[in-house]
XYZ file of C-alpha atoms in Angstrom:
206
model
C -11.355 -1.333 -25.772
C -11.403 -1.005 -29.502
C -12.672 2.257 -30.927
C -12.990 1.975 -35.168
C -10.891 -0.174 -36.125
C -7.990 1.367 -33.044
C -7.287 -1.529 -30.237
C -6.059 0.009 -27.485
C -6.273 -2.969 -25.635
C -7.959 -4.114 -22.666
C -8.218 -1.260 -20.327
C -6.000 1.327 -21.893
C -4.662 4.486 -20.422
C -5.644 7.715 -22.481
C -3.997 10.487 -22.198
C -6.896 13.648 -21.448
C -6.150 16.682 -23.334
C -5.814 19.392 -21.784
C -5.577 23.284 -23.132
C -1.432 24.326 -22.005
C -0.287 21.106 -21.616
C -0.857 18.287 -23.522
C 1.617 19.196 -26.536
C 3.474 17.487 -28.708
C 6.961 17.110 -26.158
C 4.656 15.971 -23.621
C 2.495 13.482 -25.450
C 5.754 11.521 -27.263
C 6.156 11.399 -23.065
C 3.523 9.925 -21.990
C 3.383 7.329 -24.597
C 6.596 6.405 -23.351
C 5.863 6.209 -20.158
C 3.095 3.563 -20.925
C -0.146 5.920 -22.371
C -2.272 3.960 -24.728
C -3.503 6.596 -26.348
C -3.079 10.430 -26.442
C -4.952 13.539 -27.412
C -3.869 16.990 -28.396
C -5.139 20.169 -26.682
C -8.545 20.991 -27.651
C -8.680 23.399 -31.015
C -10.760 25.460 -31.925
C -13.092 25.552 -35.233
C -13.356 28.775 -35.762
C -9.116 29.011 -34.828
C -8.518 25.876 -37.527
C -10.813 27.524 -40.814
C -9.233 31.154 -39.976
C -5.943 29.419 -40.074
C -4.522 30.782 -37.101
C -0.598 29.466 -36.936
C -0.656 28.849 -33.112
C -3.666 26.309 -33.641
C -2.515 24.804 -36.597
C 0.055 24.136 -34.766
C -1.796 22.177 -32.086
C -2.833 19.507 -34.574
C 0.365 18.037 -35.436
C 1.424 14.817 -34.296
C 4.453 13.086 -34.569
C 4.781 9.626 -35.302
C 6.084 8.379 -32.133
C 2.948 9.452 -30.381
C 0.154 7.507 -32.231
C -2.629 6.473 -31.998
C -3.290 10.093 -31.410
C -6.849 12.077 -31.338
C -7.390 15.465 -32.547
C -10.358 17.255 -29.910
C -12.479 20.012 -31.623
C -15.033 22.357 -30.288
C -17.079 25.167 -31.394
C -20.819 26.430 -31.659
C -21.643 26.148 -35.156
C -22.550 23.660 -38.044
C -20.623 24.466 -41.001
C -17.014 25.428 -39.115
C -16.825 22.509 -37.284
C -17.299 20.930 -40.250
C -14.751 21.913 -41.893
C -12.505 22.093 -38.817
C -13.129 18.283 -38.800
C -11.926 17.988 -42.570
C -9.158 20.103 -41.763
C -8.050 17.806 -38.484
C -8.434 14.713 -41.060
C -5.613 15.891 -43.054
C -3.224 15.594 -40.030
C -3.905 12.285 -40.205
C -4.958 11.270 -36.111
C -6.395 7.996 -35.472
C -9.890 9.449 -33.709
C -11.497 13.091 -33.855
C -12.989 14.112 -30.937
C -15.395 16.811 -30.326
C -15.528 18.678 -26.830
C -18.711 19.226 -25.552
C -17.786 19.047 -22.234
C -15.178 22.056 -21.493
C -16.710 24.313 -18.687
C -14.480 27.057 -18.554
C -16.777 30.249 -19.345
C -14.924 31.927 -22.230
C -15.734 28.376 -24.124
C -19.566 27.312 -22.889
C -21.177 30.764 -22.117
C -20.384 31.346 -26.215
C -22.515 28.310 -26.373
C -19.386 25.164 -27.256
C -17.996 23.134 -24.964
C -20.270 22.016 -22.151
C -22.373 25.169 -23.421
C -24.086 22.659 -26.173
C -25.627 20.707 -23.477
C -27.843 23.780 -23.129
C -28.854 23.142 -27.219
C -29.407 19.635 -27.627
C -31.027 19.767 -31.223
C -27.900 21.816 -32.472
C -25.152 19.517 -30.327
C -26.589 16.005 -32.216
C -27.065 17.991 -36.119
C -23.273 18.804 -35.668
C -22.200 15.694 -34.404
C -24.342 14.145 -37.059
C -22.280 16.334 -39.940
C -18.647 16.096 -38.479
C -19.496 11.775 -38.526
C -20.660 12.615 -41.968
C -17.736 14.584 -43.138
C -14.377 12.664 -42.268
C -13.522 9.332 -42.837
C -12.136 8.744 -38.651
C -13.638 7.511 -36.069
C -15.126 10.191 -34.188
C -16.203 10.424 -30.825
C -17.277 12.592 -28.042
C -16.795 14.089 -24.401
C -19.354 16.094 -22.516
C -20.870 16.034 -19.028
C -24.303 14.699 -16.941
C -25.632 17.945 -18.314
C -25.798 21.398 -17.399
C -26.783 21.692 -14.036
C -28.481 19.750 -11.150
C -32.095 19.670 -12.470
C -31.070 18.881 -16.050
C -28.654 15.514 -15.388
C -30.224 14.242 -19.641
C -26.779 11.975 -19.582
C -28.405 8.669 -19.945
C -30.741 9.690 -22.393
C -28.505 12.010 -24.597
C -25.744 9.008 -24.940
C -28.165 7.074 -26.279
C -28.901 10.476 -29.214
C -24.896 10.493 -29.564
C -24.480 6.726 -29.928
C -27.321 7.338 -32.822
C -25.601 10.261 -34.535
C -22.293 7.749 -35.493
C -20.035 8.375 -33.001
C -17.794 5.377 -31.950
C -17.174 6.451 -28.741
C -18.136 8.584 -25.415
C -16.252 9.627 -22.909
C -17.984 11.386 -19.662
C -17.152 13.650 -16.976
C -19.220 12.914 -13.986
C -20.502 16.184 -12.835
C -22.721 19.150 -14.273
C -21.213 21.949 -15.744
C -22.332 24.127 -13.338
C -20.242 22.452 -10.982
C -17.129 23.235 -12.759
C -14.322 21.101 -11.373
C -15.872 20.739 -8.013
C -17.738 18.982 -5.650
C -19.066 14.782 -6.399
C -18.925 13.005 -9.261
C -22.356 11.906 -9.785
C -21.193 7.599 -10.629
C -24.932 6.393 -10.911
C -25.671 8.103 -14.248
C -22.332 6.686 -15.979
C -23.500 3.449 -14.503
C -26.527 3.792 -16.192
C -25.325 4.538 -19.240
C -23.263 1.412 -18.508
C -26.182 -0.716 -18.020
C -28.291 0.351 -20.596
C -28.662 -2.318 -23.417
C -29.239 -0.085 -26.004
C -25.720 0.990 -25.557
C -23.133 -0.304 -28.162
C -20.280 1.906 -28.433
C -17.630 1.843 -26.049
C -17.932 4.554 -22.878
C -14.760 5.958 -20.924
C -15.468 8.475 -17.852
C -13.147 10.909 -16.687
C -11.343 10.789 -13.271
C -10.983 13.693 -11.394
C -11.455 14.102 -8.215
């Protein structure tokens, strides 16, 4: 599997970003134990551009944990673009955009999975971030907002057309949060779509 010029080998194991978990020490331990790539905790674009120290510290990457990705989230184009440029200064191998976080304080403000209710804005943010940085940009998202809007097959194509290099799919809707059955059929449709040329990933959660 390759993301941009980064060769992660065959079926790589990738550490998912987890708030208050995937700090630098944890990431280094996971790399030592065989993780092929690690992600920072997700960081708020608004907090990044306001130079909040606790947020900026989350983007510090040590030599022993590379390859590593920084994940950002937000709900407006300009802050996301500026945060992406600042994140690039930490020299991650990949910049990831979170369009999948379902928690109320994120999604109900329009960020994370909340973007699944505003696809044109999601795509605009993605396009502008891709243009703004010299890093491979990837996206994490979900099947859709709820059971009546499972749009991931079409959305995956649209995100690919924005220039992303890889896509991570959580096989649930935002309304499901982390509960209920994941829908693997739609992930299969993305995989089997002949128009999809980028790599895709899926999040393994019970």
